[in-house]
């Protein structure tokens, strides 16, 4: 009996749902440690202490709202699916309708797909598992069991692929989470330094000490790891490369999708506000 090992990868979705619960738990622990235990009592002291505590609480909630918003977007937005029964003949029609299958966004220009990926020379493949056409820079995800436009990777933390249409939300999620965890680490640092003295003298609740200690370690670990991810993806964005394409890029003298740092950045983050709003409206219609 033949066993398709790729179908076993779909079991990682179960792990992804657990990761969502883990993210919620980390947020809850950090919230209790920073807002309730650390900054809450500062509000009652008055003066500079109250101002400092109030400012930290406001900043914490702003970053938390932006973090949760970007997380929900990357979880629920379609990363970029290939239309059913798509073939190379549909390239011209899809381009005329404003949909760029390769970039995976509502494209205002075909320039963002690269000079070697446009026109009649566009190389179109075929996915045996999806039994469908495969545009350039499109890859099949063994977890989602579908092809994803400009796929970067499958992220178990968001139970979704990171592709053309949710890559911007993914990068914002990394940025806001890094800022949040860095701020939490700095706020909890004095309490962490005093942790061992308070634990020895039994001057604070053991439960509160444990929560502060756990929150500090978790936020520090995430801040350091996210810094590495942000640096890596900043490099990828600047060269218009995905994580999957890194190895392919090393074998070429000049990366065919590299349009220059400014245009590469604008492909992910439209500079014009009306383009950004139009993109949001198109996603809401889907």
PDB file of C-alpha atoms in Angstrom:
ATOM      1  CA  UNK A   1       0.000   0.000   0.000  1.00  0.00           C
ATOM      2  CA  UNK A   2       1.421   3.390  -1.014  1.00  0.00           C
ATOM      3  CA  UNK A   3       1.576   5.988   1.726  1.00  0.00           C
ATOM      4  CA  UNK A   4       1.593   9.670   0.837  1.00  0.00           C
ATOM      5  CA  UNK A   5       3.909  11.160   3.454  1.00  0.00           C
ATOM      6  CA  UNK A   6       2.934  14.694   2.428  1.00  0.00           C
ATOM      7  CA  UNK A   7      -0.614  14.134   3.672  1.00  0.00           C
ATOM      8  CA  UNK A   8       0.796  13.364   7.115  1.00  0.00           C
ATOM      9  CA  UNK A   9       2.066  16.952   7.222  1.00  0.00           C
ATOM     10  CA  UNK A  10      -1.531  18.160   7.465  1.00  0.00           C
ATOM     11  CA  UNK A  11      -1.460  16.918  11.060  1.00  0.00           C
ATOM     12  CA  UNK A  12       0.643  19.976  11.877  1.00  0.00           C
ATOM     13  CA  UNK A  13      -2.590  21.986  11.761  1.00  0.00           C
ATOM     14  CA  UNK A  14      -3.521  20.458  15.127  1.00  0.00           C
ATOM     15  CA  UNK A  15      -0.245  21.767  16.520  1.00  0.00           C
ATOM     16  CA  UNK A  16      -1.092  25.159  15.060  1.00  0.00           C
ATOM     17  CA  UNK A  17      -4.368  25.392  16.984  1.00  0.00           C
ATOM     18  CA  UNK A  18      -2.433  24.606  20.147  1.00  0.00           C
ATOM     19  CA  UNK A  19      -0.027  27.416  19.260  1.00  0.00           C
ATOM     20  CA  UNK A  20      -2.924  29.888  19.107  1.00  0.00           C
ATOM     21  CA  UNK A  21      -3.867  28.917  22.655  1.00  0.00           C
ATOM     22  CA  UNK A  22      -0.227  29.262  23.655  1.00  0.00           C
ATOM     23  CA  UNK A  23      -0.086  32.788  22.202  1.00  0.00           C
ATOM     24  CA  UNK A  24      -3.216  33.708  24.177  1.00  0.00           C
ATOM     25  CA  UNK A  25      -1.682  32.257  27.356  1.00  0.00           C
ATOM     26  CA  UNK A  26       1.572  34.199  26.880  1.00  0.00           C
ATOM     27  CA  UNK A  27      -0.390  37.420  26.356  1.00  0.00           C
ATOM     28  CA  UNK A  28      -2.427  36.747  29.504  1.00  0.00           C
ATOM     29  CA  UNK A  29       0.660  36.059  31.636  1.00  0.00           C
ATOM     30  CA  UNK A  30       2.449  39.142  30.294  1.00  0.00           C
ATOM     31  CA  UNK A  31      -0.642  41.295  30.851  1.00  0.00           C
ATOM     32  CA  UNK A  32      -0.985  40.205  34.457  1.00  0.00           C
ATOM     33  CA  UNK A  33       2.729  40.647  35.179  1.00  0.00           C
ATOM     34  CA  UNK A  34       3.096  44.075  33.553  1.00  0.00           C
ATOM     35  CA  UNK A  35      -0.277  45.761  34.084  1.00  0.00           C
ATOM     36  CA  UNK A  36      -1.589  44.203  37.293  1.00  0.00           C
ATOM     37  CA  UNK A  37       1.527  43.352  39.309  1.00  0.00           C
ATOM     38  CA  UNK A  38       4.118  45.908  38.119  1.00  0.00           C
ATOM     39  CA  UNK A  39       2.393  49.042  36.808  1.00  0.00           C
ATOM     40  CA  UNK A  40      -0.938  48.841  38.625  1.00  0.00           C
ATOM     41  CA  UNK A  41       0.481  49.617  42.108  1.00  0.00           C
ATOM     42  CA  UNK A  42       2.481  52.525  40.650  1.00  0.00           C
ATOM     43  CA  UNK A  43      -0.768  54.362  39.873  1.00  0.00           C
ATOM     44  CA  UNK A  44      -1.544  54.590  43.585  1.00  0.00           C
ATOM     45  CA  UNK A  45       1.806  56.121  44.542  1.00  0.00           C
ATOM     46  CA  UNK A  46       1.190  59.455  42.820  1.00  0.00           C
ATOM     47  CA  UNK A  47       3.649  61.810  41.182  1.00  0.00           C
ATOM     48  CA  UNK A  48       6.206  60.531  38.734  1.00  0.00           C
ATOM     49  CA  UNK A  49       5.442  56.907  39.617  1.00  0.00           C
ATOM     50  CA  UNK A  50       1.800  57.309  38.579  1.00  0.00           C
ATOM     51  CA  UNK A  51       2.768  59.035  35.324  1.00  0.00           C
ATOM     52  CA  UNK A  52       5.291  56.301  34.529  1.00  0.00           C
ATOM     53  CA  UNK A  53       2.829  53.514  35.341  1.00  0.00           C
ATOM     54  CA  UNK A  54       0.020  55.156  33.331  1.00  0.00           C
ATOM     55  CA  UNK A  55       2.294  55.726  30.316  1.00  0.00           C
ATOM     56  CA  UNK A  56       3.470  52.106  30.323  1.00  0.00           C
ATOM     57  CA  UNK A  57      -0.105  50.812  30.570  1.00  0.00           C
ATOM     58  CA  UNK A  58      -1.260  52.989  27.649  1.00  0.00           C
ATOM     59  CA  UNK A  59       1.695  51.965  25.477  1.00  0.00           C
ATOM     60  CA  UNK A  60       1.191  48.321  26.421  1.00  0.00           C
ATOM     61  CA  UNK A  61      -2.447  48.385  25.305  1.00  0.00           C
ATOM     62  CA  UNK A  62      -1.682  50.206  22.043  1.00  0.00           C
ATOM     63  CA  UNK A  63       0.940  47.647  21.077  1.00  0.00           C
ATOM     64  CA  UNK A  64      -1.340  44.827  22.238  1.00  0.00           C
ATOM     65  CA  UNK A  65      -4.199  46.006  20.023  1.00  0.00           C
ATOM     66  CA  UNK A  66      -1.892  46.318  16.997  1.00  0.00           C
ATOM     67  CA  UNK A  67      -0.332  42.923  17.762  1.00  0.00           C
ATOM     68  CA  UNK A  68      -3.695  41.156  18.031  1.00  0.00           C
ATOM     69  CA  UNK A  69      -5.031  42.924  14.928  1.00  0.00           C
ATOM     70  CA  UNK A  70      -2.068  41.879  12.773  1.00  0.00           C
ATOM     71  CA  UNK A  71      -2.191  38.355  14.227  1.00  0.00           C
ATOM     72  CA  UNK A  72      -5.870  37.951  13.343  1.00  0.00           C
ATOM     73  CA  UNK A  73      -5.167  39.262   9.839  1.00  0.00           C
ATOM     74  CA  UNK A  74      -2.363  36.804   9.141  1.00  0.00           C
ATOM     75  CA  UNK A  75      -4.393  33.903  10.586  1.00  0.00           C
ATOM     76  CA  UNK A  76      -7.628  34.502   8.687  1.00  0.00           C
ATOM     77  CA  UNK A  77      -6.508  36.173   5.451  1.00  0.00           C
ATOM     78  CA  UNK A  78      -6.019  33.962   2.442  1.00  0.00           C
ATOM     79  CA  UNK A  79      -2.256  33.862   1.763  1.00  0.00           C
ATOM     80  CA  UNK A  80      -2.939  33.725  -1.968  1.00  0.00           C
ATOM     81  CA  UNK A  81      -4.732  30.891  -3.716  1.00  0.00           C
ATOM     82  CA  UNK A  82      -4.477  29.933  -7.356  1.00  0.00           C
ATOM     83  CA  UNK A  83      -7.888  30.115  -9.104  1.00  0.00           C
ATOM     84  CA  UNK A  84      -9.355  26.727  -9.941  1.00  0.00           C
ATOM     85  CA  UNK A  85      -8.510  25.414 -13.420  1.00  0.00           C
ATOM     86  CA  UNK A  86      -6.007  28.233 -13.871  1.00  0.00           C
ATOM     87  CA  UNK A  87      -3.908  27.958 -16.995  1.00  0.00           C
ATOM     88  CA  UNK A  88      -1.290  30.116 -18.687  1.00  0.00           C
ATOM     89  CA  UNK A  89      -3.925  31.500 -21.042  1.00  0.00           C
ATOM     90  CA  UNK A  90      -5.519  33.239 -18.068  1.00  0.00           C
ATOM     91  CA  UNK A  91      -2.461  35.403 -17.437  1.00  0.00           C
ATOM     92  CA  UNK A  92      -3.549  38.142 -19.801  1.00  0.00           C
ATOM     93  CA  UNK A  93      -7.131  38.162 -18.559  1.00  0.00           C
ATOM     94  CA  UNK A  94      -6.122  38.187 -14.900  1.00  0.00           C
ATOM     95  CA  UNK A  95      -3.665  41.008 -15.524  1.00  0.00           C
ATOM     96  CA  UNK A  96      -6.308  43.107 -17.235  1.00  0.00           C
ATOM     97  CA  UNK A  97      -8.617  42.683 -14.246  1.00  0.00           C
ATOM     98  CA  UNK A  98      -5.991  44.066 -11.891  1.00  0.00           C
ATOM     99  CA  UNK A  99      -5.120  40.782 -10.225  1.00  0.00           C
ATOM    100  CA  UNK A 100      -1.468  39.852 -10.170  1.00  0.00           C
ATOM    101  CA  UNK A 101      -1.288  36.107  -9.596  1.00  0.00           C
ATOM    102  CA  UNK A 102       2.419  36.163  -9.018  1.00  0.00           C
ATOM    103  CA  UNK A 103       2.539  38.989  -6.523  1.00  0.00           C
ATOM    104  CA  UNK A 104      -0.748  37.835  -5.036  1.00  0.00           C
ATOM    105  CA  UNK A 105      -2.111  41.325  -4.505  1.00  0.00           C
ATOM    106  CA  UNK A 106      -4.413  43.707  -6.286  1.00  0.00           C
ATOM    107  CA  UNK A 107      -1.673  45.013  -8.492  1.00  0.00           C
ATOM    108  CA  UNK A 108      -1.638  48.520  -9.869  1.00  0.00           C
ATOM    109  CA  UNK A 109       1.345  47.602 -12.041  1.00  0.00           C
ATOM    110  CA  UNK A 110       2.968  44.460 -13.376  1.00  0.00           C
ATOM    111  CA  UNK A 111       6.374  45.848 -12.553  1.00  0.00           C
ATOM    112  CA  UNK A 112       6.424  44.148  -9.158  1.00  0.00           C
ATOM    113  CA  UNK A 113       6.708  40.661 -10.628  1.00  0.00           C
ATOM    114  CA  UNK A 114      10.152  41.221 -12.070  1.00  0.00           C
ATOM    115  CA  UNK A 115      11.426  41.670 -15.607  1.00  0.00           C
ATOM    116  CA  UNK A 116      11.860  37.956 -16.295  1.00  0.00           C
ATOM    117  CA  UNK A 117       8.424  36.920 -15.104  1.00  0.00           C
ATOM    118  CA  UNK A 118       6.171  38.954 -17.379  1.00  0.00           C
ATOM    119  CA  UNK A 119       4.802  38.613 -20.862  1.00  0.00           C
ATOM    120  CA  UNK A 120       4.942  35.558 -23.105  1.00  0.00           C
ATOM    121  CA  UNK A 121       8.233  34.385 -21.558  1.00  0.00           C
ATOM    122  CA  UNK A 122       6.484  33.774 -18.256  1.00  0.00           C
ATOM    123  CA  UNK A 123       7.206  30.187 -17.194  1.00  0.00           C
ATOM    124  CA  UNK A 124       4.103  28.392 -15.969  1.00  0.00           C
ATOM    125  CA  UNK A 125       4.281  25.065 -14.206  1.00  0.00           C
ATOM    126  CA  UNK A 126       1.732  22.469 -13.210  1.00  0.00           C
ATOM    127  CA  UNK A 127       1.019  21.064  -9.744  1.00  0.00           C
ATOM    128  CA  UNK A 128       0.408  17.315  -9.829  1.00  0.00           C
ATOM    129  CA  UNK A 129      -1.162  17.310  -6.378  1.00  0.00           C
ATOM    130  CA  UNK A 130      -3.557  20.201  -6.998  1.00  0.00           C
ATOM    131  CA  UNK A 131      -4.038  19.256 -10.652  1.00  0.00           C
ATOM    132  CA  UNK A 132      -3.917  22.925 -11.502  1.00  0.00           C
ATOM    133  CA  UNK A 133      -1.703  25.488 -13.185  1.00  0.00           C
ATOM    134  CA  UNK A 134       1.191  26.835 -11.156  1.00  0.00           C
ATOM    135  CA  UNK A 135       2.170  30.509 -11.656  1.00  0.00           C
ATOM    136  CA  UNK A 136       5.774  31.618 -11.099  1.00  0.00           C
ATOM    137  CA  UNK A 137       6.889  31.852  -7.438  1.00  0.00           C
ATOM    138  CA  UNK A 138       3.971  29.626  -6.453  1.00  0.00           C
ATOM    139  CA  UNK A 139       4.613  26.595  -4.229  1.00  0.00           C
ATOM    140  CA  UNK A 140       2.530  23.732  -2.915  1.00  0.00           C
ATOM    141  CA  UNK A 141       2.094  23.606   0.870  1.00  0.00           C
ATOM    142  CA  UNK A 142       2.051  20.057   2.216  1.00  0.00           C
ATOM    143  CA  UNK A 143       0.288  21.204   5.395  1.00  0.00           C
ATOM    144  CA  UNK A 144      -2.503  23.246   3.792  1.00  0.00           C
ATOM    145  CA  UNK A 145      -2.669  20.835   0.830  1.00  0.00           C
ATOM    146  CA  UNK A 146      -2.839  23.644  -1.733  1.00  0.00           C
ATOM    147  CA  UNK A 147      -0.657  25.933  -3.816  1.00  0.00           C
ATOM    148  CA  UNK A 148       0.130  29.367  -2.402  1.00  0.00           C
ATOM    149  CA  UNK A 149       1.133  32.423  -4.409  1.00  0.00           C
ATOM    150  CA  UNK A 150       4.598  33.724  -3.568  1.00  0.00           C
ATOM    151  CA  UNK A 151       4.748  31.350  -0.616  1.00  0.00           C
ATOM    152  CA  UNK A 152       7.290  32.198   2.067  1.00  0.00           C
ATOM    153  CA  UNK A 153       6.671  29.380   4.564  1.00  0.00           C
ATOM    154  CA  UNK A 154       3.977  27.627   6.579  1.00  0.00           C
ATOM    155  CA  UNK A 155       3.876  29.085  10.083  1.00  0.00           C
ATOM    156  CA  UNK A 156       2.527  26.855  12.851  1.00  0.00           C
ATOM    157  CA  UNK A 157       2.092  29.913  15.073  1.00  0.00           C
ATOM    158  CA  UNK A 158      -0.647  31.272  12.798  1.00  0.00           C
ATOM    159  CA  UNK A 159      -2.049  27.951  11.466  1.00  0.00           C
ATOM    160  CA  UNK A 160      -1.663  29.337   7.976  1.00  0.00           C
ATOM    161  CA  UNK A 161       0.755  29.790   5.148  1.00  0.00           C
ATOM    162  CA  UNK A 162       2.569  33.086   4.802  1.00  0.00           C
ATOM    163  CA  UNK A 163       2.183  34.145   1.205  1.00  0.00           C
ATOM    164  CA  UNK A 164       1.608  37.112  -1.070  1.00  0.00           C
ATOM    165  CA  UNK A 165      -1.616  38.373   0.493  1.00  0.00           C
ATOM    166  CA  UNK A 166      -0.805  38.082   4.204  1.00  0.00           C
ATOM    167  CA  UNK A 167       2.965  38.641   4.200  1.00  0.00           C
ATOM    168  CA  UNK A 168       2.523  42.291   5.179  1.00  0.00           C
ATOM    169  CA  UNK A 169       0.362  41.311   8.158  1.00  0.00           C
ATOM    170  CA  UNK A 170       2.938  38.700   9.137  1.00  0.00           C
ATOM    171  CA  UNK A 171       5.745  41.267   9.152  1.00  0.00           C
ATOM    172  CA  UNK A 172       3.621  43.680  11.186  1.00  0.00           C
ATOM    173  CA  UNK A 173       2.892  40.869  13.630  1.00  0.00           C
ATOM    174  CA  UNK A 174       6.630  40.264  14.045  1.00  0.00           C
ATOM    175  CA  UNK A 175       7.308  43.980  14.537  1.00  0.00           C
ATOM    176  CA  UNK A 176       4.542  44.658  17.064  1.00  0.00           C
ATOM    177  CA  UNK A 177       5.320  41.480  18.993  1.00  0.00           C
ATOM    178  CA  UNK A 178       8.994  42.429  19.144  1.00  0.00           C
ATOM    179  CA  UNK A 179       8.160  45.917  20.436  1.00  0.00           C
ATOM    180  CA  UNK A 180       5.709  44.500  22.982  1.00  0.00           C
ATOM    181  CA  UNK A 181       8.035  41.825  24.306  1.00  0.00           C
ATOM    182  CA  UNK A 182      10.981  44.245  24.425  1.00  0.00           C
ATOM    183  CA  UNK A 183       8.957  46.749  26.430  1.00  0.00           C
ATOM    184  CA  UNK A 184       7.718  44.000  28.774  1.00  0.00           C
ATOM    185  CA  UNK A 185      11.288  42.807  29.320  1.00  0.00           C
ATOM    186  CA  UNK A 186      12.497  46.298  30.236  1.00  0.00           C
ATOM    187  CA  UNK A 187       9.538  46.946  32.538  1.00  0.00           C
ATOM    188  CA  UNK A 188       9.937  43.615  34.323  1.00  0.00           C
ATOM    189  CA  UNK A 189      13.733  43.807  34.564  1.00  0.00           C
ATOM    190  CA  UNK A 190      13.830  45.627  37.966  1.00  0.00           C
ATOM    191  CA  UNK A 191      11.336  43.144  39.424  1.00  0.00           C
ATOM    192  CA  UNK A 192      13.355  40.261  38.013  1.00  0.00           C
ATOM    193  CA  UNK A 193      16.547  41.594  39.610  1.00  0.00           C
ATOM    194  CA  UNK A 194      14.771  41.839  42.968  1.00  0.00           C
ATOM    195  CA  UNK A 195      13.188  38.409  42.487  1.00  0.00           C
ATOM    196  CA  UNK A 196      15.735  36.385  44.430  1.00  0.00           C
ATOM    197  CA  UNK A 197      15.815  38.806  47.372  1.00  0.00           C
ATOM    198  CA  UNK A 198      12.017  38.880  47.649  1.00  0.00           C
ATOM    199  CA  UNK A 199      11.832  35.101  47.329  1.00  0.00           C
ATOM    200  CA  UNK A 200      14.375  34.678  50.128  1.00  0.00           C
ATOM    201  CA  UNK A 201      12.674  37.168  52.465  1.00  0.00           C
ATOM    202  CA  UNK A 202       9.144  36.025  51.516  1.00  0.00           C
ATOM    203  CA  UNK A 203       8.221  39.702  51.089  1.00  0.00           C
ATOM    204  CA  UNK A 204       5.911  39.071  48.130  1.00  0.00           C
ATOM    205  CA  UNK A 205       3.331  36.514  47.108  1.00  0.00           C
ATOM    206  CA  UNK A 206       5.002  33.355  45.718  1.00  0.00           C
ATOM    207  CA  UNK A 207       2.440  33.261  42.910  1.00  0.00           C
ATOM    208  CA  UNK A 208       3.205  36.853  41.847  1.00  0.00           C
ATOM    209  CA  UNK A 209       6.944  36.199  41.986  1.00  0.00           C
ATOM    210  CA  UNK A 210       6.542  33.121  39.807  1.00  0.00           C
ATOM    211  CA  UNK A 211       4.416  34.994  37.264  1.00  0.00           C
ATOM    212  CA  UNK A 212       6.882  37.899  37.046  1.00  0.00           C
ATOM    213  CA  UNK A 213       9.811  35.503  36.672  1.00  0.00           C
ATOM    214  CA  UNK A 214       8.026  33.462  33.995  1.00  0.00           C
ATOM    215  CA  UNK A 215       6.835  36.540  32.089  1.00  0.00           C
ATOM    216  CA  UNK A 216      10.338  38.062  32.071  1.00  0.00           C
ATOM    217  CA  UNK A 217      11.996  34.896  30.769  1.00  0.00           C
ATOM    218  CA  UNK A 218       9.337  34.343  28.078  1.00  0.00           C
ATOM    219  CA  UNK A 219       9.375  37.948  26.853  1.00  0.00           C
ATOM    220  CA  UNK A 220      13.176  38.069  26.800  1.00  0.00           C
ATOM    221  CA  UNK A 221      13.353  34.845  24.786  1.00  0.00           C
ATOM    222  CA  UNK A 222      10.747  36.054  22.294  1.00  0.00           C
ATOM    223  CA  UNK A 223      12.337  39.497  21.945  1.00  0.00           C
ATOM    224  CA  UNK A 224      15.733  38.023  21.072  1.00  0.00           C
ATOM    225  CA  UNK A 225      14.336  35.437  18.652  1.00  0.00           C
ATOM    226  CA  UNK A 226      12.011  37.953  16.975  1.00  0.00           C
ATOM    227  CA  UNK A 227      14.907  40.346  16.478  1.00  0.00           C
ATOM    228  CA  UNK A 228      16.629  37.660  14.400  1.00  0.00           C
ATOM    229  CA  UNK A 229      13.449  37.048  12.389  1.00  0.00           C
ATOM    230  CA  UNK A 230      12.954  40.767  11.730  1.00  0.00           C
ATOM    231  CA  UNK A 231      16.535  41.171  10.511  1.00  0.00           C
ATOM    232  CA  UNK A 232      16.164  38.117   8.270  1.00  0.00           C
ATOM    233  CA  UNK A 233      12.844  39.173   6.724  1.00  0.00           C
ATOM    234  CA  UNK A 234      14.053  42.757   6.297  1.00  0.00           C
ATOM    235  CA  UNK A 235      16.860  41.347   4.185  1.00  0.00           C
ATOM    236  CA  UNK A 236      14.389  39.234   2.197  1.00  0.00           C
ATOM    237  CA  UNK A 237      12.061  42.176   1.578  1.00  0.00           C
ATOM    238  CA  UNK A 238      14.945  44.394   0.442  1.00  0.00           C
ATOM    239  CA  UNK A 239      15.840  41.864  -2.272  1.00  0.00           C
ATOM    240  CA  UNK A 240      12.262  40.741  -3.102  1.00  0.00           C
ATOM    241  CA  UNK A 241      12.997  37.173  -2.031  1.00  0.00           C
ATOM    242  CA  UNK A 242      11.007  34.608  -0.080  1.00  0.00           C
ATOM    243  CA  UNK A 243      12.425  32.107   2.396  1.00  0.00           C
ATOM    244  CA  UNK A 244      11.863  29.334  -0.144  1.00  0.00           C
ATOM    245  CA  UNK A 245      13.734  31.225  -2.863  1.00  0.00           C
ATOM    246  CA  UNK A 246      16.898  31.894  -0.842  1.00  0.00           C
ATOM    247  CA  UNK A 247      18.733  28.851  -2.185  1.00  0.00           C
ATOM    248  CA  UNK A 248      17.656  29.586  -5.767  1.00  0.00           C
ATOM    249  CA  UNK A 249      18.822  33.197  -5.416  1.00  0.00           C
ATOM    250  CA  UNK A 250      22.318  32.089  -4.372  1.00  0.00           C
ATOM    251  CA  UNK A 251      22.759  30.323  -7.717  1.00  0.00           C
ATOM    252  CA  UNK A 252      22.087  33.452  -9.791  1.00  0.00           C
ATOM    253  CA  UNK A 253      24.291  36.452 -10.483  1.00  0.00           C
ATOM    254  CA  UNK A 254      21.373  38.873 -10.393  1.00  0.00           C
ATOM    255  CA  UNK A 255      18.047  37.987  -8.811  1.00  0.00           C
ATOM    256  CA  UNK A 256      15.409  38.382 -11.505  1.00  0.00           C
ATOM    257  CA  UNK A 257      12.726  39.680  -9.131  1.00  0.00           C
ATOM    258  CA  UNK A 258      14.924  42.345  -7.527  1.00  0.00           C
ATOM    259  CA  UNK A 259      13.522  45.744  -8.572  1.00  0.00           C
ATOM    260  CA  UNK A 260      15.589  47.841  -6.181  1.00  0.00           C
ATOM    261  CA  UNK A 261      15.065  48.303  -2.457  1.00  0.00           C
ATOM    262  CA  UNK A 262      12.458  51.052  -2.771  1.00  0.00           C
ATOM    263  CA  UNK A 263      10.188  49.163  -5.180  1.00  0.00           C
ATOM    264  CA  UNK A 264      10.759  45.893  -3.327  1.00  0.00           C
ATOM    265  CA  UNK A 265       9.588  47.562  -0.126  1.00  0.00           C
ATOM    266  CA  UNK A 266       6.606  49.169  -1.851  1.00  0.00           C
ATOM    267  CA  UNK A 267       5.528  45.747  -3.130  1.00  0.00           C
ATOM    268  CA  UNK A 268       4.894  44.702   0.486  1.00  0.00           C
ATOM    269  CA  UNK A 269       4.019  48.104   1.968  1.00  0.00           C
ATOM    270  CA  UNK A 270       2.311  50.420  -0.548  1.00  0.00           C
ATOM    271  CA  UNK A 271       3.576  53.947   0.061  1.00  0.00           C
ATOM    272  CA  UNK A 272       0.462  55.579  -1.354  1.00  0.00           C
ATOM    273  CA  UNK A 273      -2.297  55.557   1.251  1.00  0.00           C
ATOM    274  CA  UNK A 274      -5.048  55.046  -1.347  1.00  0.00           C
ATOM    275  CA  UNK A 275      -3.346  51.847  -2.576  1.00  0.00           C
ATOM    276  CA  UNK A 276      -3.179  50.519   0.972  1.00  0.00           C
ATOM    277  CA  UNK A 277      -6.851  51.312   1.596  1.00  0.00           C
ATOM    278  CA  UNK A 278      -7.825  49.783  -1.746  1.00  0.00           C
ATOM    279  CA  UNK A 279      -5.958  46.608  -0.827  1.00  0.00           C
ATOM    280  CA  UNK A 280      -7.846  46.413   2.482  1.00  0.00           C
ATOM    281  CA  UNK A 281     -11.164  46.873   0.654  1.00  0.00           C
ATOM    282  CA  UNK A 282     -10.294  44.094  -1.815  1.00  0.00           C
ATOM    283  CA  UNK A 283      -9.476  41.722   1.050  1.00  0.00           C
ATOM    284  CA  UNK A 284     -12.787  42.540   2.776  1.00  0.00           C
ATOM    285  CA  UNK A 285     -14.706  41.703  -0.421  1.00  0.00           C
ATOM    286  CA  UNK A 286     -13.053  38.260  -0.467  1.00  0.00           C
TER     287      UNK A 286
END
